[in-house]
XYZ file of C-alpha atoms in Angstrom:
583
model
C 147.581 114.652 74.558
C 146.427 111.987 77.069
C 144.957 112.766 80.446
C 145.349 110.142 82.765
C 143.739 109.295 86.083
C 145.482 107.194 88.762
C 143.776 106.318 91.904
C 147.107 105.113 93.688
C 147.045 102.877 96.725
C 149.723 103.751 99.510
C 151.286 100.173 99.165
C 151.301 97.777 96.661
C 149.223 94.794 98.331
C 145.714 96.887 97.586
C 144.672 97.658 93.830
C 144.971 100.918 92.309
C 142.628 102.359 89.580
C 144.001 103.363 86.244
C 142.159 105.465 83.409
C 143.266 107.229 80.324
C 141.119 110.084 78.446
C 142.168 111.456 75.200
C 142.244 114.737 73.781
C 138.400 114.733 72.729
C 137.221 113.502 76.071
C 136.876 109.746 74.991
C 137.694 107.171 77.951
C 140.170 104.910 75.880
C 141.850 102.736 78.626
C 140.456 101.643 82.185
C 141.982 98.761 84.535
C 142.989 97.912 87.883
C 146.710 97.395 88.763
C 148.686 96.874 91.853
C 152.583 97.209 91.621
C 154.688 99.994 90.297
C 155.842 97.979 87.304
C 151.963 97.376 86.170
C 151.255 100.926 86.674
C 153.970 101.826 84.120
C 153.120 98.978 81.915
C 149.748 99.851 81.677
C 150.873 103.331 80.687
C 153.253 102.313 78.200
C 151.141 103.670 75.267
C 149.685 106.826 76.941
C 152.507 108.425 79.252
C 155.307 108.735 76.690
C 153.861 111.597 74.881
C 152.376 114.534 75.838
C 150.367 113.596 78.901
C 149.097 115.203 82.473
C 148.669 112.510 84.914
C 146.613 113.137 87.976
C 147.280 111.117 91.065
C 145.119 110.721 93.794
C 147.845 110.292 96.352
C 150.519 112.315 98.285
C 153.366 113.628 95.632
C 155.149 115.892 98.143
C 155.301 115.002 102.237
C 157.785 116.860 104.310
C 156.272 117.769 107.536
C 156.973 115.365 110.454
C 153.664 115.660 111.970
C 149.769 116.857 111.088
C 148.670 118.015 107.888
C 150.388 119.419 105.079
C 149.414 123.507 104.370
C 148.027 122.085 101.390
C 145.429 119.732 103.425
C 144.912 122.512 106.059
C 144.178 124.743 103.146
C 141.913 122.598 101.128
C 139.906 121.234 104.348
C 139.124 124.792 105.016
C 136.930 124.996 101.899
C 136.123 121.533 101.687
C 135.858 119.668 105.417
C 132.156 120.850 105.709
C 131.038 119.294 102.611
C 132.650 115.794 104.345
C 135.408 116.332 101.654
C 138.635 116.791 103.875
C 141.834 115.538 103.309
C 143.584 112.811 105.144
C 146.779 114.195 106.777
C 149.982 113.023 105.463
C 153.531 113.538 107.093
C 156.776 111.605 107.180
C 155.697 110.285 110.499
C 153.750 107.659 108.508
C 155.431 104.541 107.007
C 154.207 105.386 103.904
C 155.846 108.843 103.814
C 158.739 108.254 105.657
C 160.778 107.737 102.186
C 159.816 109.003 98.889
C 156.098 108.944 98.492
C 154.860 106.240 96.237
C 153.094 108.830 94.052
C 156.650 110.552 93.415
C 158.254 107.245 93.000
C 155.445 106.520 90.352
C 155.915 109.938 88.400
C 159.695 109.378 88.348
C 159.189 106.113 86.781
C 157.208 107.666 84.085
C 159.407 110.434 83.437
C 157.260 113.160 85.030
C 157.853 116.464 86.295
C 155.892 117.194 89.456
C 156.222 120.885 89.840
C 152.935 122.345 89.905
C 154.062 125.299 88.398
C 156.099 123.537 85.429
C 155.264 124.197 81.792
C 156.616 120.444 80.775
C 154.012 118.591 78.267
C 154.647 115.707 80.241
C 153.918 116.188 84.051
C 151.965 114.707 87.276
C 149.672 116.528 89.651
C 147.897 115.495 92.698
C 144.485 115.554 92.858
C 141.678 114.393 95.475
C 138.264 113.116 94.092
C 136.023 113.999 97.086
C 136.367 117.723 96.274
C 136.337 117.593 92.984
C 133.016 116.032 92.820
C 131.353 118.527 95.089
C 132.998 121.406 93.280
C 132.181 119.840 89.661
C 128.380 118.831 90.389
C 127.801 121.270 93.012
C 126.981 118.531 95.569
C 125.852 119.517 99.193
C 127.667 116.550 100.650
C 130.108 113.844 99.165
C 128.564 110.713 97.979
C 129.232 108.138 100.444
C 130.361 105.416 98.134
C 133.285 104.560 100.299
C 133.271 101.711 102.715
C 132.623 102.943 106.203
C 131.101 101.632 109.408
C 127.323 101.254 109.173
C 127.240 101.797 105.287
C 125.227 98.919 103.919
C 125.688 97.685 100.697
C 122.631 99.437 99.087
C 123.743 102.735 100.451
C 127.186 102.343 98.746
C 125.673 100.917 95.786
C 123.075 103.567 95.379
C 125.749 106.560 95.953
C 128.374 104.994 93.315
C 125.513 104.995 91.136
C 124.848 108.320 91.393
C 128.280 109.116 90.680
C 128.461 107.113 87.656
C 125.424 108.899 86.479
C 127.075 112.065 87.179
C 130.090 111.367 85.513
C 128.096 110.094 82.529
C 126.114 113.479 82.402
C 129.606 115.171 81.590
C 129.221 113.959 77.882
C 127.958 117.627 77.183
C 130.061 119.467 79.457
C 133.246 121.719 78.805
C 135.478 119.739 78.355
C 133.356 116.652 77.682
C 133.698 113.127 78.826
C 132.800 110.489 76.889
C 132.338 107.284 78.612
C 129.435 105.171 77.517
C 130.600 104.009 74.245
C 133.767 102.331 76.073
C 133.209 98.243 76.603
C 135.283 99.054 80.169
C 133.009 101.607 81.242
C 129.980 99.719 80.632
C 131.338 96.477 82.279
C 132.244 98.533 85.288
C 128.362 99.959 85.321
C 127.140 96.756 84.874
C 129.345 95.232 87.890
C 128.104 98.345 90.163
C 124.389 97.189 89.585
C 125.068 93.636 89.871
C 127.328 93.612 92.877
C 126.281 91.274 96.114
C 129.356 92.041 98.131
C 130.856 95.308 99.320
C 134.247 93.920 97.951
C 132.743 93.846 94.475
C 131.758 97.558 94.740
C 135.368 98.100 95.887
C 136.854 96.795 92.844
C 134.612 99.205 90.921
C 135.093 102.167 93.172
C 138.694 102.169 92.548
C 138.500 102.676 88.698
C 135.610 105.414 88.913
C 137.740 107.260 91.173
C 140.574 106.844 88.585
C 138.060 108.318 85.873
C 137.301 111.208 88.235
C 141.156 111.900 88.459
C 141.583 111.863 84.849
C 138.742 114.084 84.249
C 140.399 116.913 86.675
C 143.529 116.716 84.774
C 141.672 117.471 81.639
C 139.501 120.217 83.685
C 142.849 122.118 84.739
C 144.157 122.117 81.076
C 140.760 123.541 79.843
C 139.697 125.886 82.656
C 142.820 127.072 84.668
C 140.789 129.955 86.121
C 138.454 127.902 87.510
C 141.083 125.443 89.109
C 142.394 125.844 92.381
C 146.049 124.626 93.675
C 146.330 124.397 97.367
C 149.647 124.242 98.932
C 153.028 124.721 96.707
C 155.514 122.547 95.093
C 157.907 122.755 98.474
C 155.388 121.704 101.340
C 153.007 119.810 98.897
C 150.003 120.496 96.850
C 146.574 119.485 95.763
C 144.676 120.665 92.457
C 140.955 120.754 92.145
C 138.313 122.356 90.564
C 137.465 125.431 92.522
C 134.481 125.708 94.810
C 131.823 127.654 93.260
C 131.186 131.193 94.973
C 128.255 130.857 97.739
C 128.038 127.174 97.554
C 126.875 125.899 101.047
C 126.732 122.244 102.333
C 123.388 120.849 102.409
C 121.787 119.247 105.633
C 121.919 115.298 106.165
C 120.750 113.171 104.719
C 121.896 114.381 101.166
C 122.018 112.857 97.803
C 122.202 115.793 95.576
C 121.315 119.387 96.147
C 118.701 118.777 93.539
C 117.759 115.295 94.477
C 114.115 116.574 95.341
C 113.862 117.967 91.814
C 115.633 115.050 90.027
C 112.865 112.106 89.899
C 115.561 109.708 88.142
C 118.059 110.064 91.021
C 115.622 109.674 93.755
C 113.949 106.711 92.122
C 117.712 105.091 91.376
C 118.478 105.522 95.043
C 115.308 104.115 96.025
C 115.426 101.040 93.830
C 119.108 100.055 95.082
C 117.569 99.986 98.571
C 114.742 97.525 97.495
C 116.814 95.385 94.650
C 117.827 92.607 96.991
C 114.236 92.017 97.876
C 113.094 91.803 94.411
C 115.756 89.201 93.513
C 114.115 87.051 96.436
C 110.725 87.945 94.735
C 112.107 86.984 91.232
C 112.892 83.481 92.564
C 109.365 83.148 93.828
C 107.884 84.281 90.685
C 109.787 81.790 88.390
C 108.748 78.854 91.192
C 104.991 79.880 90.618
C 105.435 79.754 86.900
C 107.486 76.592 86.685
C 104.707 75.117 89.170
C 101.958 76.615 87.164
C 103.104 74.753 83.849
C 104.344 71.601 85.251
C 100.800 71.127 86.688
C 99.306 71.460 83.703
C 101.917 69.514 81.800
C 102.845 71.812 79.163
C 105.932 71.361 77.243
C 108.493 74.022 77.426
C 112.288 74.413 77.212
C 112.970 76.586 80.106
C 111.658 79.038 82.972
C 114.111 81.922 84.039
C 113.362 84.748 85.706
C 115.554 87.956 87.300
C 115.276 91.205 89.306
C 116.183 94.140 86.946
C 119.763 95.450 88.173
C 120.317 98.838 89.559
C 122.509 99.612 86.613
C 119.759 98.538 84.081
C 116.879 100.381 86.142
C 119.164 103.620 86.184
C 119.702 103.383 82.202
C 115.863 102.838 81.777
C 114.565 105.379 84.064
C 116.832 107.891 82.326
C 115.302 107.307 79.135
C 114.044 110.505 77.199
C 111.294 110.753 74.354
C 111.453 113.835 72.580
C 113.749 115.512 75.015
C 110.959 114.696 78.028
C 111.502 112.093 80.595
C 110.252 108.722 79.326
C 108.931 107.853 82.932
C 107.491 110.540 85.378
C 107.753 108.035 88.334
C 110.233 105.215 87.280
C 109.461 103.065 90.374
C 106.001 102.851 89.226
C 106.002 103.018 85.597
C 108.700 100.549 84.797
C 106.759 97.259 84.681
C 109.523 94.689 84.434
C 111.165 95.128 87.781
C 110.678 91.603 88.016
C 110.633 89.393 84.986
C 110.114 85.707 83.967
C 111.036 84.465 80.481
C 109.148 81.167 79.677
C 110.540 79.554 76.216
C 108.534 76.937 74.214
C 109.256 74.927 71.261
C 106.028 75.556 69.397
C 103.660 79.030 68.973
C 100.836 76.562 70.260
C 102.402 76.140 73.533
C 102.702 80.045 73.592
C 99.036 80.619 73.677
C 98.622 77.301 76.234
C 100.708 79.176 78.913
C 98.992 82.463 78.394
C 96.003 80.549 79.172
C 97.612 78.696 82.095
C 98.643 82.287 83.496
C 95.154 83.772 83.016
C 93.813 81.227 85.210
C 96.102 80.878 88.097
C 96.819 84.894 88.352
C 95.557 88.217 87.835
C 96.611 89.378 84.120
C 97.032 93.094 84.259
C 98.156 93.639 80.580
C 98.649 91.100 77.558
C 100.807 92.754 74.672
C 101.518 90.372 71.393
C 104.347 92.426 70.185
C 104.818 89.649 67.256
C 101.239 90.581 66.296
C 101.811 94.225 66.636
C 104.777 94.037 64.201
C 102.641 92.017 61.825
C 100.112 94.677 62.153
C 102.526 97.589 60.780
C 102.977 95.018 57.877
C 106.525 93.831 59.021
C 108.703 91.114 60.205
C 110.828 91.360 63.522
C 110.680 91.041 67.157
C 107.693 88.626 68.393
C 107.007 87.701 71.984
C 104.041 87.552 74.413
C 104.378 90.147 77.235
C 102.190 89.951 80.244
C 101.864 91.734 83.458
C 100.877 89.624 86.048
C 99.855 89.971 89.628
C 99.378 87.174 92.189
C 96.879 87.983 95.105
C 97.055 86.564 98.655
C 94.406 84.232 97.972
C 95.697 82.836 94.754
C 98.836 81.888 95.735
C 99.666 82.283 99.282
C 102.527 79.924 99.243
C 104.561 82.886 97.500
C 103.905 86.108 99.824
C 106.801 88.235 98.117
C 104.470 88.489 95.200
C 101.269 89.758 96.906
C 100.698 92.948 95.333
C 103.655 92.987 93.113
C 103.765 93.092 89.365
C 105.810 90.736 87.550
C 106.291 90.700 83.637
C 106.296 87.587 81.850
C 107.695 87.063 78.666
C 106.596 84.180 76.612
C 108.292 83.032 72.951
C 109.424 80.319 71.282
C 113.271 79.128 70.897
C 113.380 80.552 67.120
C 111.752 83.919 68.747
C 113.964 83.806 71.389
C 116.913 83.435 69.269
C 116.245 86.203 67.138
C 115.511 88.085 69.728
C 118.680 87.913 71.746
C 120.992 88.102 68.556
C 119.376 91.176 67.447
C 119.680 92.786 70.745
C 123.585 92.013 71.219
C 124.080 93.119 67.560
C 121.985 96.488 67.645
C 122.277 97.455 71.359
C 125.515 95.987 72.603
C 127.414 96.140 69.719
C 128.366 98.911 66.848
C 126.745 98.627 63.376
C 128.953 101.250 61.295
C 126.117 103.503 59.890
C 127.153 102.748 56.212
C 125.845 99.193 56.967
C 122.902 99.863 59.070
C 120.510 99.763 56.064
C 121.620 96.330 55.356
C 121.861 95.070 58.585
C 117.831 96.172 59.307
C 117.286 94.167 55.641
C 118.969 90.999 57.169
C 117.349 90.954 60.236
C 114.016 91.119 58.890
C 114.716 88.504 56.491
C 115.982 86.470 58.977
C 112.725 87.343 61.418
C 110.495 86.168 58.140
C 112.291 82.573 57.571
C 111.941 82.175 61.451
C 108.390 82.908 61.537
C 108.102 80.291 58.539
C 110.400 77.806 60.614
C 107.969 78.270 63.631
C 104.882 77.154 61.654
C 106.393 74.137 60.048
C 107.484 72.780 63.466
C 104.270 72.949 64.284
C 102.756 71.160 61.882
C 105.441 68.449 62.193
C 104.344 68.385 65.622
C 100.892 67.782 64.985
C 101.332 65.182 62.481
C 103.684 63.124 64.690
C 101.351 63.414 67.391
C 98.311 62.416 65.069
C 99.944 59.420 63.780
C 102.293 58.684 67.072
C 103.384 55.073 66.667
C 102.692 52.446 69.846
C 106.152 50.365 69.191
C 107.250 49.201 72.176
C 110.907 50.542 73.140
C 110.742 48.935 76.433
C 113.726 47.186 78.365
C 113.025 43.621 79.447
C 114.492 44.460 82.991
C 112.115 47.511 83.584
C 108.409 46.872 84.113
C 107.649 50.503 83.661
C 106.060 51.649 80.567
C 108.669 53.548 78.892
C 107.998 57.426 78.233
C 107.964 56.593 74.184
C 105.006 54.153 74.665
C 103.133 56.183 77.130
C 103.782 59.373 74.800
C 102.433 57.645 71.710
C 99.365 56.051 73.889
C 98.390 59.497 75.216
C 98.555 61.117 71.817
C 96.166 58.658 70.558
C 93.690 58.530 73.775
C 93.838 62.463 74.023
C 94.299 64.019 70.539
C 93.339 67.194 71.887
C 96.211 67.561 74.332
C 99.452 69.372 73.854
C 102.834 67.583 74.264
C 104.382 67.657 77.592
C 107.805 67.366 78.626
C 109.782 64.372 78.343
C 110.888 63.957 81.687
C 107.132 64.276 82.640
C 106.199 61.551 80.934
C 108.727 59.196 82.711
C 107.814 60.823 85.769
C 104.217 59.501 85.636
C 105.366 56.262 84.349
C 106.826 55.701 87.865
C 103.499 56.577 89.337
C 101.946 54.185 86.976
C 104.464 51.394 88.411
C 103.424 52.416 91.911
C 99.785 51.660 91.204
C 101.021 48.278 89.689
C 100.037 49.418 86.112
C 103.025 47.941 84.028
C 101.167 47.673 80.670
C 99.218 49.800 77.896
C 96.234 47.383 78.130
C 96.085 47.507 81.959
C 96.288 51.548 81.579
C 93.739 51.426 78.810
C 91.448 49.634 81.501
C 91.834 52.559 84.014
C 91.274 55.468 81.585
C 88.473 54.033 79.310
C 85.695 54.253 82.193
C 86.543 58.351 83.271
C 84.829 60.917 81.803
C 87.527 63.469 80.860
C 84.938 66.255 79.565
C 83.286 66.111 83.001
C 86.819 66.537 84.776
C 87.215 69.617 82.456
C 84.152 71.034 83.821
C 84.814 70.451 87.210
C 88.105 72.010 86.926
C 87.109 74.706 85.005
C 89.671 74.284 82.403
C 89.562 77.257 79.380
C 92.538 75.997 77.992
C 94.485 72.963 76.792
C 96.151 70.973 79.242
C 99.254 68.694 78.540
C 98.894 64.881 77.705
C 100.599 64.177 80.853
C 98.349 66.474 83.022
C 95.322 64.826 81.681
C 96.345 61.578 82.695
C 97.334 62.866 86.109
C 93.580 63.792 86.187
C 91.872 60.747 85.170
C 94.323 58.796 87.805
C 93.288 61.240 90.381
C 89.923 60.639 89.690
C 90.031 57.142 89.441
C 92.051 56.451 92.392
C 91.497 59.095 94.860
C 92.795 59.543 98.087
C 94.971 56.315 97.310
C 96.739 58.259 94.293
C 97.711 61.435 96.583
C 99.313 59.187 98.984
C 101.940 57.381 96.127
C 105.614 58.207 97.165
C 105.949 60.105 93.894
C 103.413 62.624 94.836
C 104.789 63.456 98.171
C 105.590 66.742 97.090
C 102.496 67.921 95.620
C 99.779 66.416 98.484
C 98.247 69.990 98.885
C 97.794 70.465 95.338
C 96.187 67.220 94.458
C 94.004 67.459 97.467
C 92.506 70.712 96.349
C 92.012 69.555 92.853
C 90.285 66.169 94.134
C 88.286 68.319 96.076
C 87.118 70.312 92.933
C 86.655 67.187 91.014
C 83.938 65.903 93.784
C 82.444 69.493 94.340
């Protein structure tokens, strides 16, 4: 038998949510449809045999004005919980003829008599009172769009409803949602929504799931289910209001909100998440600027603020039956995260050293070292918890006092981590294959660690024996990036390689200075004491080759170097660096 939920729009211009739950309580289908034909097609596999279809829309309307008796009765119980029903009458165009709900039921061949014992029938339900009764809410959750409700308010309330529905996995009857791809996509969409219209798409389908569960509940517990009204004037079926249950004072999330730190934290995080997205942008800008200024070679720097859905999932984790986070907002350290991908492992160390110079490092975990200390291969990444004080980087005010997690890993480490995560956590590994998959992931991790070492060796040998052959274009007076890379590798053997585009960039600065050959460049750099510059600038790490040359040119040309057109975007940084050199 299938239990079908249909959050039916009163007209076909707006979408309707559709959800199907099987007899064991597993969600098997969820969708968004518009026309009657799409509804029938979507239920073709589920409504031809035994089924109970719960429709959130009037099925029977005969009164010319006002409320139906069913609505008046339901309102007497639930209006004080903000869960009263809207009036339905034939004076409204939607019900002047046959209601759409009844029309859909006829197309599906379903009996709509509430007293029917047919194995294929439809009933009218209403999600708001159902959630109040099922979860003993003090008021309805305010996830519906109304004037004055912000995106953050709607989002936090919808996510609370999602969490409550997922908690029904251990209820009677059970409702299993988290193993369905469509449900997981909806949860992600709810957490990542940036517009109210995006939440509305999710909301319709969530309401359909509520309807489907009401159908299952009505079959499992007829004695705990109330039918308001009758088959002649219209009716609404809902779980019965618990005896003695009282409405709570405003503002209300859940009756047990004060005793549930996870619910309170999710609601609070939904309010702060938009601001954290802006902080994540600044965090990426800060880390990128630090690496570029040092001339470190890297593949990418990306960042994000944790989505509300991801925060809710992490905040709900338990260890041995106890909450993993007593204060999720304070204890979860990756609300804002930045990821740096380098090419070789030595650059991981360089990035760690650079960040230690520029910001406060609150925590430094080498996940690869921890894995190796256990005598195994596996996840390898460097995780820093950093914080930028107001005196360190005032250009990034949203980061002041904000902890940011920075993950630093090589390309190969990143590939392994992403693939392993997708398979192990986002996919489904058959129990019979689990041990074999573990062995293969371990083998892959060992091979990638070996490959990382070989890439480092290859780069070091190439750098040590770099060629100085010219590949210059006769029409371009600049020193080519290839020539400059080879020259700097020989000149500063202890410097790490820089990004390819940085060699081309500083070649343009050399052209502005009138330096168009390696011989001319050698005359400039030879007299400069780079060891003294390193001491004056307080370097505790290896800088990149381009940064080394940048320092030399700044020392040799001073203010005239700062005034170059190619340096217009970093006048302040260069001025401060020159003052330290001369200090």
